Coordinates of C-alpha atoms and ligand atoms in Angstrom, one line a residue:
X103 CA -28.5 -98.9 27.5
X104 CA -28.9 -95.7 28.9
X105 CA -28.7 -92.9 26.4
X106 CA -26.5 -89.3 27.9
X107 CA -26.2 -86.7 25.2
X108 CA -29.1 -86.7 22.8
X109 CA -28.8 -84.5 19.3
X110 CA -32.5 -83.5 18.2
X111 CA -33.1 -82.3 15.1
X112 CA -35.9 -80.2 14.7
X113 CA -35.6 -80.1 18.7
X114 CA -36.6 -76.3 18.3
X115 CA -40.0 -76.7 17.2
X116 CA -43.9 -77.4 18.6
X117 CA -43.4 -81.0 19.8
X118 CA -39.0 -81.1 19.8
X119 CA -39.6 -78.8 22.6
X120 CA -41.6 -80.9 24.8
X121 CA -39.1 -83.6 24.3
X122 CA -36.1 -81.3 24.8
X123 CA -37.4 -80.0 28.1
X124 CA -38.5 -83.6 29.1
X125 CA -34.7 -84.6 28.6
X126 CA -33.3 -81.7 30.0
X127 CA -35.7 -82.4 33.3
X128 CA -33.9 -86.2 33.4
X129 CA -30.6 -84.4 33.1
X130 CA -29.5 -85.8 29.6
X131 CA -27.0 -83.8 27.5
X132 CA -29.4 -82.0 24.5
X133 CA -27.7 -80.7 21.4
X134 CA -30.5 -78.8 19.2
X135 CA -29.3 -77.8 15.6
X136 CA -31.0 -75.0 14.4
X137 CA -30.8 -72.6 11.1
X138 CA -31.8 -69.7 13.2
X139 CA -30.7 -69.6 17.1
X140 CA -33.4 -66.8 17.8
X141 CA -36.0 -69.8 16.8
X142 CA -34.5 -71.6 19.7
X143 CA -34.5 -69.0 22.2
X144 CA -37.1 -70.8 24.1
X145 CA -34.3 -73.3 25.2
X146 CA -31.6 -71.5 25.8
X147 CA -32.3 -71.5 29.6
X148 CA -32.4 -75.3 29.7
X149 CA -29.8 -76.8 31.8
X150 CA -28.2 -79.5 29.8
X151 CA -29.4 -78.2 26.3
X152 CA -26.6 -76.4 23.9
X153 CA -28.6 -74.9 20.8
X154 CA -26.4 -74.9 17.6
X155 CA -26.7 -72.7 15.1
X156 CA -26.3 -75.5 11.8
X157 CA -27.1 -76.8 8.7
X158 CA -28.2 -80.4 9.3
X159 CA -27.7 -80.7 5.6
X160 CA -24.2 -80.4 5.2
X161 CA -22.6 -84.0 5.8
X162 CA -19.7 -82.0 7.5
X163 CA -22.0 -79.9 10.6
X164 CA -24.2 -82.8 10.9
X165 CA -21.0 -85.6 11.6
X166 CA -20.0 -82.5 14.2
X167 CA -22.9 -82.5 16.1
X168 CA -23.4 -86.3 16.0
X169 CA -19.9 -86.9 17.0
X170 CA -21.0 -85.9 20.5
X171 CA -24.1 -87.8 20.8
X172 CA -24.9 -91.5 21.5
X173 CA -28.8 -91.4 20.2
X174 CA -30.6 -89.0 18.1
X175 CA -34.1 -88.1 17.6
X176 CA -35.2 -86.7 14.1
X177 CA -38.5 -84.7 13.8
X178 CA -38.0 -82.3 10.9
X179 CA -41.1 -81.8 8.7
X180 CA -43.0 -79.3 7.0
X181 CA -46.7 -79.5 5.6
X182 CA -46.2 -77.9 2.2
X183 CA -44.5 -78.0 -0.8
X184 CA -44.5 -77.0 -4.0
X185 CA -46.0 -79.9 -6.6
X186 CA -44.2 -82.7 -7.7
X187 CA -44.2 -86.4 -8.2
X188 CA -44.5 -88.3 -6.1
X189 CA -44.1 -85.8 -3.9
X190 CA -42.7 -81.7 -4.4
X191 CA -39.0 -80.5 -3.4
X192 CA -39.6 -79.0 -0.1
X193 CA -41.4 -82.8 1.1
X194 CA -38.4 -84.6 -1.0
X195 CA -35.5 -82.4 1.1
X196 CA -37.2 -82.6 4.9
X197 CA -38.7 -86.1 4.6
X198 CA -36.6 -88.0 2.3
X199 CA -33.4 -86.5 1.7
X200 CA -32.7 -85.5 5.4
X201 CA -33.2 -89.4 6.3
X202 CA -31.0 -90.4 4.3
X203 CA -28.0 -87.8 5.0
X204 CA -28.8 -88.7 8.6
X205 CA -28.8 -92.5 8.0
X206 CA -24.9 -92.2 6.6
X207 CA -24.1 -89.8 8.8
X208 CA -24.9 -92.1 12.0
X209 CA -23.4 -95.2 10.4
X210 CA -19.9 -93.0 9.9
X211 CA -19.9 -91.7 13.1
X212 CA -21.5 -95.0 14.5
X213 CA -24.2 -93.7 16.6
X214 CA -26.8 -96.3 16.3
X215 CA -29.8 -95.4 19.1
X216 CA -32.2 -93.0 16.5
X217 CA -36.3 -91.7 17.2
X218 CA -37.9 -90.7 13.8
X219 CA -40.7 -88.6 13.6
X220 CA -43.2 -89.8 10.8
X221 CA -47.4 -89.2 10.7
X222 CA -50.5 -91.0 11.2
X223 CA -52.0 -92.0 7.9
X224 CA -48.0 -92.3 6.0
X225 CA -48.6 -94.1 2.9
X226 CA -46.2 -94.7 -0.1
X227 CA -49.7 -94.9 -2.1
X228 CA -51.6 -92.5 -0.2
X229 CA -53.5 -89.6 -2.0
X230 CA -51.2 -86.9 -0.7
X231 CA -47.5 -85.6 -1.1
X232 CA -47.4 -85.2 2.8
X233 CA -48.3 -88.9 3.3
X234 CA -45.9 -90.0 0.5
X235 CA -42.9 -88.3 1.2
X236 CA -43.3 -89.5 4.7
X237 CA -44.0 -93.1 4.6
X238 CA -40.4 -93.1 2.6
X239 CA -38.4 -91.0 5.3
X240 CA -39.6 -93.8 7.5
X241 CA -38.8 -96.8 5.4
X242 CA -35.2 -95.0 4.9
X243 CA -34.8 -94.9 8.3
X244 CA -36.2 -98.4 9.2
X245 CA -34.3 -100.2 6.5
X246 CA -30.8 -98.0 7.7
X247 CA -27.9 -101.3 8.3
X248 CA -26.7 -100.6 11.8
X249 CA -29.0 -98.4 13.1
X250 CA -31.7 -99.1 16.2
X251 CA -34.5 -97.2 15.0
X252 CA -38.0 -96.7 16.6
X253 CA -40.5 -94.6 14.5
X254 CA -43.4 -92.8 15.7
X255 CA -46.9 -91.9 13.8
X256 CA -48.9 -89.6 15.6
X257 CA -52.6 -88.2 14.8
X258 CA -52.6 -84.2 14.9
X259 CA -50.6 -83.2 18.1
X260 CA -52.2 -80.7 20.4
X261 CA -51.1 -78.5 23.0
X262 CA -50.4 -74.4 24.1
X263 CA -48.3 -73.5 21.0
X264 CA -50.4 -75.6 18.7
X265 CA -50.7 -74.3 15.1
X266 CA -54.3 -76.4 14.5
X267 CA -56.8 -75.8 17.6
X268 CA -54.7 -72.0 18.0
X269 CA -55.8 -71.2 14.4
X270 CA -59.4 -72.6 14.4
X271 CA -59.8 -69.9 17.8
X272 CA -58.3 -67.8 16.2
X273 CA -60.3 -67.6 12.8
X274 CA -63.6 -67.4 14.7
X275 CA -62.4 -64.9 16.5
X276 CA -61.5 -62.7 13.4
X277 CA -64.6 -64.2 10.8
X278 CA -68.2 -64.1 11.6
X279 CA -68.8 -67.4 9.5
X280 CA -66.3 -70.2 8.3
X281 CA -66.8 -71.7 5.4
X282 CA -64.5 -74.8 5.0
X283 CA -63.8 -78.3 3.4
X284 CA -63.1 -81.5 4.6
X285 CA -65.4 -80.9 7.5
X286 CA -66.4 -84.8 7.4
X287 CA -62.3 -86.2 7.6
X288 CA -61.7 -87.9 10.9
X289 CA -58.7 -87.3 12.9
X290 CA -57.9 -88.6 16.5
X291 CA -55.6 -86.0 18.1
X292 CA -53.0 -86.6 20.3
X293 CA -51.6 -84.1 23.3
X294 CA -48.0 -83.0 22.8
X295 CA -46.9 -84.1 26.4
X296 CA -48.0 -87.4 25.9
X297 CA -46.0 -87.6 22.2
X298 CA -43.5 -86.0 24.4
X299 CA -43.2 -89.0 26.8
X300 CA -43.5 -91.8 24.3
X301 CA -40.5 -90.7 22.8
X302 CA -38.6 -90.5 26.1
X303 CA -39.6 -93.8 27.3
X304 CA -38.4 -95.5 24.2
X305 CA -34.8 -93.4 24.3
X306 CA -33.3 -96.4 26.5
X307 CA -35.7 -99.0 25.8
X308 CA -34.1 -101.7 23.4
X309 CA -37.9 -103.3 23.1
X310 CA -38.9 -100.7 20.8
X311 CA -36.3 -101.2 18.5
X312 CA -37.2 -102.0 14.6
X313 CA -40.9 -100.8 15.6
X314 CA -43.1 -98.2 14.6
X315 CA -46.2 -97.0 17.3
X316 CA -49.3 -94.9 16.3
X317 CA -49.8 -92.1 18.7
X318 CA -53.7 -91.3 18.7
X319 CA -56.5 -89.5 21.4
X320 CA -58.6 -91.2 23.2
X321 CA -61.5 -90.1 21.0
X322 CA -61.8 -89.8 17.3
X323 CA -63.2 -86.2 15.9
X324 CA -64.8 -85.1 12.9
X325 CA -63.0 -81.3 11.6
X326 CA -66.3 -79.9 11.8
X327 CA -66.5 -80.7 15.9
X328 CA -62.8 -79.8 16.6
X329 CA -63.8 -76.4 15.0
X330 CA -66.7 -76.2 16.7
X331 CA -64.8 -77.4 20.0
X332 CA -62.1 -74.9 19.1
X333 CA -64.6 -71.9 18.6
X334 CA -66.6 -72.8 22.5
X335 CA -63.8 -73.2 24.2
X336 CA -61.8 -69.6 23.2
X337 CA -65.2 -68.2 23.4
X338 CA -65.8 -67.1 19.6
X339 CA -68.4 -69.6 18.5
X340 CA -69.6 -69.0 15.1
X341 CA -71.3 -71.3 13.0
X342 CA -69.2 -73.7 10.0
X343 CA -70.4 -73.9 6.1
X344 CA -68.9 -76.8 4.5
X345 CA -67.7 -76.4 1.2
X346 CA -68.3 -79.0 -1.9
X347 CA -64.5 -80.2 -2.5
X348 CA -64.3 -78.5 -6.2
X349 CA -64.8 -74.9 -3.5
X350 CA -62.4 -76.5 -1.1
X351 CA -59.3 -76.8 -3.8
X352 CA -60.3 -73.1 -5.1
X353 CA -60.1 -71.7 -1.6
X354 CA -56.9 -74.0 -1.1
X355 CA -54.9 -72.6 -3.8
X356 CA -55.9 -69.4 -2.6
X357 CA -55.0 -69.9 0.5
X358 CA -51.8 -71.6 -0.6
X359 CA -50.4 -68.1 -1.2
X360 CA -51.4 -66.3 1.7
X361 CA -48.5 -63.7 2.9
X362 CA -46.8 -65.6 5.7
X363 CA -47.1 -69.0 4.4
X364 CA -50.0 -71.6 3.2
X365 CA -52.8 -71.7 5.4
X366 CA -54.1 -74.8 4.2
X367 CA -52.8 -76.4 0.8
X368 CA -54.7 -78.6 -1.6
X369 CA -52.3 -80.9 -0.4
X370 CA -53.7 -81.0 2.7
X371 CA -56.9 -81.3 1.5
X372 CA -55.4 -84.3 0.0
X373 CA -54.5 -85.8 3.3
X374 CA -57.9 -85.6 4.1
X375 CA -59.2 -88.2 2.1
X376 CA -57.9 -90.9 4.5
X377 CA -59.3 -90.5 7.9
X378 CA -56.4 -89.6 10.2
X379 CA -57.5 -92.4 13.1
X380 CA -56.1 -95.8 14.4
X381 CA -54.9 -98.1 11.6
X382 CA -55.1 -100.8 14.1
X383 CA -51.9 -101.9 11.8
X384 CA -49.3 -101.0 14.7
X385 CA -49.0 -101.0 18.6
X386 CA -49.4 -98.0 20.8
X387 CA -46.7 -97.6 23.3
X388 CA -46.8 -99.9 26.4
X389 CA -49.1 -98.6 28.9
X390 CA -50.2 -96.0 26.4
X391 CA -52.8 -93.5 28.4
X392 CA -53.5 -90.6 26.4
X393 CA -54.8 -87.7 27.6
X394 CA -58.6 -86.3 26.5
X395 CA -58.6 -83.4 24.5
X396 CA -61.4 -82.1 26.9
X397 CA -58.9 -82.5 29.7
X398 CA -56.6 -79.6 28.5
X399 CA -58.1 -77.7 25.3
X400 CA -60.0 -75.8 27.3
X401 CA -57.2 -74.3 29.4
X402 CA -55.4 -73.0 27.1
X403 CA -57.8 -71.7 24.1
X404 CA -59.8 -69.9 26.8
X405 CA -56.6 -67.7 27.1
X406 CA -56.8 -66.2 23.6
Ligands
NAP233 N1 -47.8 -81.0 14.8 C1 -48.5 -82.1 14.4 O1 -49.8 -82.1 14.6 C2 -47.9 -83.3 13.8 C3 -48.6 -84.4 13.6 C4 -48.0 -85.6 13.0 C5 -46.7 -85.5 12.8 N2 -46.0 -84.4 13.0 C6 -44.5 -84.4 12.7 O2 -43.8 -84.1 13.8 C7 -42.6 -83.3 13.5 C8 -42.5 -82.1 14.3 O3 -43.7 -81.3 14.1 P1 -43.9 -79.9 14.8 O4 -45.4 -79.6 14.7 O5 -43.2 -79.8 16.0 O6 -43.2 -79.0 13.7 P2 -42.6 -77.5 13.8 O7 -43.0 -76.8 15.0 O8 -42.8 -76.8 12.5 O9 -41.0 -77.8 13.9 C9 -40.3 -78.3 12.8 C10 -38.8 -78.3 13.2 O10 -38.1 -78.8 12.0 C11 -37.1 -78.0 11.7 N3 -37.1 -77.8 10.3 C12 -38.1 -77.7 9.4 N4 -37.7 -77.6 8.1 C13 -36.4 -77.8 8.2 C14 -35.4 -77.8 7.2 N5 -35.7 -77.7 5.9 N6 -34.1 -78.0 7.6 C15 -33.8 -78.1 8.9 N7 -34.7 -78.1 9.9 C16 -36.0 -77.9 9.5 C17 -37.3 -76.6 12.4 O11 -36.0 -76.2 12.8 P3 -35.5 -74.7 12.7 O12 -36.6 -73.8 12.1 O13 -35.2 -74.3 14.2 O14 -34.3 -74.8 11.9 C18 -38.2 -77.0 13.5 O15 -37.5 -77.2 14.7 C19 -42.7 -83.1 12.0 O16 -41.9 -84.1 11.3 C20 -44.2 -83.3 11.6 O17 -44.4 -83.8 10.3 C21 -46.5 -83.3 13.5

């Protein structure tokens, strides 16, 4: 079935954007919620894509906006929270609790077609909040009665408006030395366009219903060499100290309350205890050709 008028939540951000514009380029209807429209403003020249100014929490706003769509794509999530078990509030209210608003909100207005946005490495055991609180706003969404859901997991997501390689450039550029932990974790990252596509390709394709797809690189990275291929490439080398993990969660919890928002969390350094690579324990996309970090990195950092 071919899916017209798509509502994306969390359609305003790094990777909802790529998708958005891919839609809008195919000509489907886009309806992007938003709680601030300035935060859209990117999309507002989209043909086909209406920006809403709404709170996807209220059952109300969210029926409104679903009420015009046949599918919907859900990508909301944020990387910190305050603690909690199993996981803190701000995990429990964009992984969990939107889910399952969304989950009764589709089966009353009885749009079935939905894309869910989980991570690499999600893990109702795994050793961070992040990982926990995701691995259960998937399983909402998979278990949902009625619903035709696909779920993605990708590795970390690259691309122009990054917020990982853009910040490694940017800290060499601003500190002669970085001293850092975690420096050995693993991660396999994954360009935005491709995420972008595998998304769209599965909109209309009943195949990938009831399944969930790993999105990883071709190549699988240590932190210290995407740092060090971070510095090279926007032209600020400067060499990396690791730091013994006691250090790390010092300079975490420091960091944690950085004007502006966390800069790294000991949550994330949590994360980091599980290589963020290939499980091997789910399919990629059919013909799944992801494009080398080497390919494009070096465009983009080498404008900062
Ligand atoms: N980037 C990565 O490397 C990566 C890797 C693996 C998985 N993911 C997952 O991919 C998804 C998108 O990531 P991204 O990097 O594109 O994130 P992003 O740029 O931070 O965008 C997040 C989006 O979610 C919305 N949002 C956040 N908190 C919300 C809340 N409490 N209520 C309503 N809307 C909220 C924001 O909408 P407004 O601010 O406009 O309201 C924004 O559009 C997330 O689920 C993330 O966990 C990302």
């Amino acid at each position: 079935m071919k899916h017209e008028s798509i509502l994306v939540i969390g359609g305003s951000g790094f990777i909802g954007s790529h998708i958005v514009a891919g839609l809008s380029a195919r000509g489907r209807r886009v309806i992007v919620p938003t709680r601030r429209l300035t935060r859209a403003r990117h999309l507002w020249v989209l043909p086909t894509v209406q920006v809403v100014e709404t709170d996807v929490f209220d059952p109300q706003a969210l029926d409104r906006v679903l009420a015009q769509s046949d599918a919907v794509i859900n990508l909301v999530g944020v990387l910190h929270s305050r603690p909690g078990t199993p996981w803190g509030p701000a995990f429990e209210r964009a992984h969990v609790e939107l889910p399952r608003r969304l989950v009764a909100a589709c089966q009353r207005q009885a749009v079935r077609r939905c894309l869910h946005m989980c991570a690499l490495g999600a893990d109702l055991h795994g050793p961070s909040m992040y990982q926990r609180s995701k691995a259960e706003g998937e399983r909402i969404m998979l278990d949902a009665a009625g619903l035709e859901v696909t779920s993605f997991r990708p590795s970390v997501v690259f691309g122009p408006e990054d917020n990982f390689l853009n910040m490694f450039a940017r800290l060499q550029s601003l500190l002669p030395v970085l001293a850092l932990g975690g420096l050995q974790a693993k991660f396999q990252p994954v360009y935005v366009s491709d995420v972008a596509h595998a998304f769209i390709n599965a909109l209309d394709d009943s195949t990938t219903i009831g399944k969930v797809y790993e999105l990883t690189g071709p190549r699988v990275y240590s932190m210290k060499e995407l740092l060090h291929l971070a510095g090279i490439y926007s032209g600020h080398p400067r060499p990396v100290i690791g730091l013994p993990d006691a250090l790390a969660r010092i300079q975490a919890c420091f960091l944690e309350h950085v004007p502006g928002g966390p800069l790294m969390s000991r949550d994330n350094l949590d994360s980091m205890k599980s290589d963020n690579v290939a499980s091997g324990h789910y399919p990629f996309p059919a013909d799944w050709r992801p494009t080398p970090l080497e390919a494009v990195a070096p465009h983009y950092l080498s404008g900062r």
